């Protein structure tokens, strides 16, 4: 996938596989983005790509990028964002008076960029803001399935069991063969503390898609919630092996090792 993206920076499918399957660490993602050979008129892709990359170590950069996207004043030139390893769009893109400046205004309402904003809020612990964005996005585009893990995780953090029930029911009717549907049902049962049922649905989600990281984390969390440390450790270690670029399975192992399972919160993070 890295070779495909290096040969063709517009090969979005390769980027999606690398990021969604957590094949790269944060530093490796930065190096990959920095190596992309894009022309001056195509630098806007760096904004989209960097927004989709891991967010826990580029909070300030993303804040400035999202603020630029939310600024629609055509006569107020935006200042270029700070850099911290992730390549930034060129000045021609950050200047609204330039013809290419319209790219930012077009990207502002792009569903993928909006989903990235929700993911960013989730990583900052702003679950209500994240939920509001994803709820609005799903009303606008009910088939934007890539934002559903974030939406479900935020709803779980907020204990919105009615939303989880309705969303899971809808997904099981429309997409019974997708891992996200079984994951949604698992989130509902986890929210009402029926951990045995949650574990069965999380397990089914991992069988349908072994590369679906949130299901593996939910599977481990459902064991940990019932003080089944050995099984939880096994699930987290499997996730660590499958998703070397994600820090969450390792964090869960550390928390389980140094804290009694009964003190775990109802919902540990379920997305990257």
Short mmCIF file of C-alpha atoms in Angstrom, two decimals:
data_model
loop_
_atom_site.label_atom_id
_atom_site.label_comp_id
_atom_site.label_asym_id
_atom_site.label_seq_id
_atom_site.Cartn_x
_atom_site.Cartn_y
_atom_site.Cartn_z
CA UNK A 1 0.00 0.00 0.00
CA UNK A 2 2.86 2.39 0.75
CA UNK A 3 4.39 1.64 -2.65
CA UNK A 4 1.05 2.23 -4.36
CA UNK A 5 0.59 5.57 -2.60
CA UNK A 6 4.16 6.61 -3.35
CA UNK A 7 3.67 5.83 -7.03
CA UNK A 8 0.29 7.58 -7.14
CA UNK A 9 -0.51 10.08 -4.33
CA UNK A 10 -4.11 10.11 -5.57
CA UNK A 11 -4.56 6.42 -4.73
CA UNK A 12 -6.95 7.06 -1.86
CA UNK A 13 -7.81 3.38 -1.45
CA UNK A 14 -4.20 2.62 -0.47
CA UNK A 15 -4.17 5.45 2.08
CA UNK A 16 -7.48 4.27 3.51
CA UNK A 17 -6.16 0.74 3.99
CA UNK A 18 -3.02 2.01 5.74
CA UNK A 19 -4.91 4.31 8.10
CA UNK A 20 -8.06 2.33 8.80
CA UNK A 21 -6.11 -0.85 9.54
CA UNK A 22 -3.58 1.00 11.73
CA UNK A 23 -0.62 -0.38 9.80
CA UNK A 24 1.62 2.60 10.57
CA UNK A 25 2.66 4.41 13.72
CA UNK A 26 2.11 8.14 14.00
CA UNK A 27 5.73 8.90 13.04
CA UNK A 28 5.52 6.55 10.06
CA UNK A 29 2.35 8.29 8.90
CA UNK A 30 4.12 11.65 9.07
CA UNK A 31 7.05 10.33 7.06
CA UNK A 32 4.72 8.87 4.47
CA UNK A 33 2.78 12.12 4.06
CA UNK A 34 5.99 14.11 3.82
CA UNK A 35 7.23 11.84 1.02
CA UNK A 36 4.21 12.30 -1.24
CA UNK A 37 5.04 14.05 -4.49
CA UNK A 38 2.21 16.46 -5.09
CA UNK A 39 2.12 19.45 -7.41
CA UNK A 40 1.27 22.95 -6.27
CA UNK A 41 -2.35 22.68 -7.33
CA UNK A 42 -2.76 19.38 -5.48
CA UNK A 43 -1.48 20.42 -2.08
CA UNK A 44 -5.03 20.46 -0.76
CA UNK A 45 -4.75 16.68 -0.54
CA UNK A 46 -2.25 17.10 2.28
CA UNK A 47 -4.95 18.79 4.35
CA UNK A 48 -7.35 15.92 3.81
CA UNK A 49 -4.71 13.26 4.37
CA UNK A 50 -3.31 14.87 7.51
CA UNK A 51 -6.83 15.25 8.92
CA UNK A 52 -7.39 11.52 8.50
CA UNK A 53 -4.07 10.57 10.09
CA UNK A 54 -3.64 9.89 13.80
CA UNK A 55 -4.67 12.88 15.87
CA UNK A 56 -3.36 12.43 19.39
CA UNK A 57 -0.02 14.14 18.68
CA UNK A 58 -1.08 16.88 16.27
CA UNK A 59 -3.84 18.60 18.23
CA UNK A 60 -2.65 22.18 17.65
CA UNK A 61 -2.08 21.63 13.93
CA UNK A 62 -5.53 20.20 13.38
CA UNK A 63 -7.17 22.95 15.40
CA UNK A 64 -5.68 25.60 13.11
CA UNK A 65 -6.58 23.62 9.99
CA UNK A 66 -10.19 23.19 11.09
CA UNK A 67 -10.39 26.88 12.03
CA UNK A 68 -9.24 27.76 8.52
CA UNK A 69 -11.90 25.53 7.04
CA UNK A 70 -14.59 27.14 9.21
CA UNK A 71 -13.57 30.66 8.16
CA UNK A 72 -15.66 31.62 5.14
CA UNK A 73 -14.73 35.29 4.92
CA UNK A 74 -13.33 35.78 1.39
CA UNK A 75 -11.35 38.89 2.30
CA UNK A 76 -9.59 37.60 5.41
CA UNK A 77 -6.37 35.80 4.50
CA UNK A 78 -5.62 32.92 6.78
CA UNK A 79 -2.28 32.42 8.43
CA UNK A 80 -0.50 29.16 7.61
CA UNK A 81 -0.75 26.51 10.32
CA UNK A 82 2.18 25.54 12.50
CA UNK A 83 4.18 22.51 11.52
CA UNK A 84 5.16 19.52 13.62
CA UNK A 85 6.20 16.89 11.14
CA UNK A 86 3.00 16.77 9.10
CA UNK A 87 3.31 18.63 5.77
CA UNK A 88 1.03 21.64 5.49
CA UNK A 89 -0.88 23.08 2.53
CA UNK A 90 0.93 25.71 0.49
CA UNK A 91 0.28 29.43 0.79
CA UNK A 92 -1.77 29.42 -2.39
CA UNK A 93 -4.31 27.25 -0.63
CA UNK A 94 -4.42 29.17 2.63
CA UNK A 95 -5.00 32.51 0.89
CA UNK A 96 -8.74 32.90 0.19
CA UNK A 97 -8.01 35.67 -2.32
CA UNK A 98 -6.19 33.17 -4.51
CA UNK A 99 -8.23 31.11 -6.95
CA UNK A 100 -7.24 27.92 -5.19
CA UNK A 101 -8.49 29.33 -1.90
CA UNK A 102 -11.95 28.14 -2.86
CA UNK A 103 -10.70 24.61 -2.23
CA UNK A 104 -10.81 25.28 1.51
CA UNK A 105 -14.36 26.54 1.31
CA UNK A 106 -15.33 23.46 -0.69
CA UNK A 107 -13.63 21.14 1.79
CA UNK A 108 -15.27 22.84 4.75
CA UNK A 109 -18.54 20.94 4.20
CA UNK A 110 -16.96 17.78 2.83
CA UNK A 111 -18.36 14.81 4.76
CA UNK A 112 -14.92 13.22 5.20
CA UNK A 113 -13.50 16.43 6.68
CA UNK A 114 -16.51 16.79 8.99
CA UNK A 115 -16.01 13.18 10.11
CA UNK A 116 -12.35 13.98 10.84
CA UNK A 117 -13.46 16.91 13.00
CA UNK A 118 -15.73 14.59 15.00
CA UNK A 119 -12.87 12.12 15.44
CA UNK A 120 -10.63 14.95 16.64
CA UNK A 121 -13.19 16.00 19.28
CA UNK A 122 -13.49 12.39 20.43
CA UNK A 123 -9.74 12.18 21.00
CA UNK A 124 -9.92 15.39 23.04
CA UNK A 125 -12.58 13.85 25.29
CA UNK A 126 -15.25 16.21 23.95
CA UNK A 127 -17.80 13.46 23.49
CA UNK A 128 -20.90 15.65 23.33
CA UNK A 129 -19.41 17.82 20.60
CA UNK A 130 -18.30 14.70 18.74
CA UNK A 131 -21.76 13.17 19.05
CA UNK A 132 -23.48 16.33 17.82
CA UNK A 133 -21.28 16.44 14.71
CA UNK A 134 -21.67 12.77 13.83
CA UNK A 135 -25.42 12.88 14.47
CA UNK A 136 -25.74 15.85 12.11
CA UNK A 137 -23.53 14.12 9.54
CA UNK A 138 -25.58 10.91 9.60
CA UNK A 139 -28.79 12.87 9.18
CA UNK A 140 -27.23 14.51 6.14
CA UNK A 141 -25.68 11.30 4.76
CA UNK A 142 -27.17 8.15 6.37
CA UNK A 143 -24.80 5.93 4.37
CA UNK A 144 -21.57 7.51 5.58
CA UNK A 145 -20.59 4.32 7.37
CA UNK A 146 -16.99 5.35 8.05
CA UNK A 147 -18.08 7.83 10.74
CA UNK A 148 -20.26 5.27 12.54
CA UNK A 149 -17.54 3.85 14.83
CA UNK A 150 -16.89 7.36 16.15
CA UNK A 151 -20.60 8.05 16.51
CA UNK A 152 -21.27 4.80 18.35
CA UNK A 153 -18.26 5.25 20.63
CA UNK A 154 -19.35 8.79 21.53
CA UNK A 155 -22.92 7.61 22.17
CA UNK A 156 -21.54 4.88 24.44
CA UNK A 157 -19.46 7.39 26.39
CA UNK A 158 -22.60 9.53 26.84
CA UNK A 159 -24.71 6.46 27.79
CA UNK A 160 -27.24 7.18 25.04
CA UNK A 161 -28.78 3.74 25.04
CA UNK A 162 -31.85 4.76 23.00
CA UNK A 163 -29.67 6.09 20.18
CA UNK A 164 -27.53 2.95 20.27
CA UNK A 165 -30.61 0.72 20.16
CA UNK A 166 -32.19 2.55 17.22
CA UNK A 167 -28.93 2.81 15.28
CA UNK A 168 -28.11 -0.87 15.85
CA UNK A 169 -31.60 -1.94 14.79
CA UNK A 170 -31.36 0.12 11.60
CA UNK A 171 -27.91 -1.20 10.75
CA UNK A 172 -28.88 -4.83 11.31
CA UNK A 173 -31.84 -4.38 8.98
CA UNK A 174 -29.86 -2.66 6.22
CA UNK A 175 -26.36 -4.17 6.61
CA UNK A 176 -26.61 -7.52 8.42
CA UNK A 177 -23.37 -8.75 6.85
CA UNK A 178 -21.21 -5.82 7.97
CA UNK A 179 -19.05 -5.79 11.09
CA UNK A 180 -20.20 -2.29 12.02
CA UNK A 181 -23.79 -3.54 12.46
CA UNK A 182 -22.80 -6.24 14.95
CA UNK A 183 -20.47 -3.79 16.66
CA UNK A 184 -23.39 -1.37 17.10
CA UNK A 185 -25.47 -4.07 18.80
CA UNK A 186 -22.50 -4.89 21.02
CA UNK A 187 -22.22 -1.22 22.01
CA UNK A 188 -25.90 -1.19 23.00
CA UNK A 189 -25.56 -4.26 25.20
CA UNK A 190 -22.36 -2.87 26.69
CA UNK A 191 -24.17 0.36 27.52
CA UNK A 192 -26.90 -1.50 29.44
CA UNK A 193 -24.20 -3.60 31.12
CA UNK A 194 -25.21 -6.88 29.52
CA UNK A 195 -21.59 -7.81 28.95
CA UNK A 196 -22.17 -11.43 27.93
CA UNK A 197 -24.37 -10.39 25.01
CA UNK A 198 -22.03 -7.51 24.14
CA UNK A 199 -19.12 -9.93 23.96
CA UNK A 200 -20.99 -12.24 21.57
CA UNK A 201 -21.76 -9.40 19.18
CA UNK A 202 -18.25 -7.94 19.36
CA UNK A 203 -16.89 -11.43 18.67
CA UNK A 204 -19.15 -11.79 15.63
CA UNK A 205 -17.95 -8.42 14.35
CA UNK A 206 -14.33 -9.59 14.55
CA UNK A 207 -15.27 -12.75 12.63
CA UNK A 208 -16.89 -10.73 9.86
CA UNK A 209 -13.94 -8.36 9.66
CA UNK A 210 -10.73 -9.31 11.44
CA UNK A 211 -9.32 -5.86 10.68
CA UNK A 212 -12.06 -3.95 12.50
CA UNK A 213 -10.14 -2.56 15.46
CA UNK A 214 -13.07 -1.14 17.52
CA UNK A 215 -14.64 -4.60 17.75
CA UNK A 216 -11.44 -6.11 19.17
CA UNK A 217 -11.25 -3.37 21.80
CA UNK A 218 -14.91 -3.82 22.68
CA UNK A 219 -14.36 -7.57 22.90
CA UNK A 220 -11.52 -7.07 25.37
CA UNK A 221 -13.42 -4.44 27.35
CA UNK A 222 -16.40 -6.76 27.76
CA UNK A 223 -14.11 -9.34 29.39
CA UNK A 224 -12.42 -6.73 31.59
CA UNK A 225 -15.79 -5.39 32.77
CA UNK A 226 -16.52 -8.82 34.28
CA UNK A 227 -13.11 -9.24 35.90
CA UNK A 228 -11.99 -11.81 33.31
CA UNK A 229 -8.46 -10.48 33.06
CA UNK A 230 -6.83 -13.34 31.17
CA UNK A 231 -9.35 -13.29 28.33
CA UNK A 232 -9.20 -9.50 28.18
CA UNK A 233 -5.41 -9.58 27.97
CA UNK A 234 -5.61 -12.13 25.15
CA UNK A 235 -8.00 -9.91 23.18
CA UNK A 236 -5.87 -6.79 23.68
CA UNK A 237 -2.69 -8.62 22.69
CA UNK A 238 -4.36 -9.91 19.56
CA UNK A 239 -5.37 -6.33 18.74
CA UNK A 240 -1.80 -5.16 19.38
CA UNK A 241 -0.53 -7.74 16.90
CA UNK A 242 -3.16 -6.95 14.27
CA UNK A 243 -2.92 -3.16 14.58
CA UNK A 244 0.72 -2.23 15.27
CA UNK A 245 0.04 1.44 14.58
CA UNK A 246 -2.62 1.83 17.28
CA UNK A 247 -1.69 2.69 20.85
CA UNK A 248 -5.05 1.79 22.38
CA UNK A 249 -4.59 -1.99 22.87
CA UNK A 250 -1.30 -1.40 24.66
CA UNK A 251 -2.92 1.22 26.85
CA UNK A 252 -5.67 -1.22 27.82
CA UNK A 253 -3.10 -3.88 28.72
CA UNK A 254 -1.29 -1.38 30.95
CA UNK A 255 -4.51 -0.25 32.61
CA UNK A 256 -5.55 -3.83 33.24
CA UNK A 257 -2.16 -4.70 34.67
CA UNK A 258 -2.00 -1.79 37.12
CA UNK A 259 -5.68 -1.31 38.00
CA UNK A 260 -8.29 -3.77 39.25
CA UNK A 261 -10.84 -4.42 36.48
CA UNK A 262 -13.72 -3.37 38.73
CA UNK A 263 -12.40 0.20 38.63
CA UNK A 264 -12.50 0.42 34.83
CA UNK A 265 -14.90 2.98 33.43
CA UNK A 266 -18.01 1.72 31.66
CA UNK A 267 -16.51 2.46 28.25
CA UNK A 268 -12.84 2.65 27.51
CA UNK A 269 -11.99 4.24 24.13
CA UNK A 270 -13.18 2.10 21.23
CA UNK A 271 -11.58 3.96 18.35
CA UNK A 272 -8.08 4.98 17.54
#
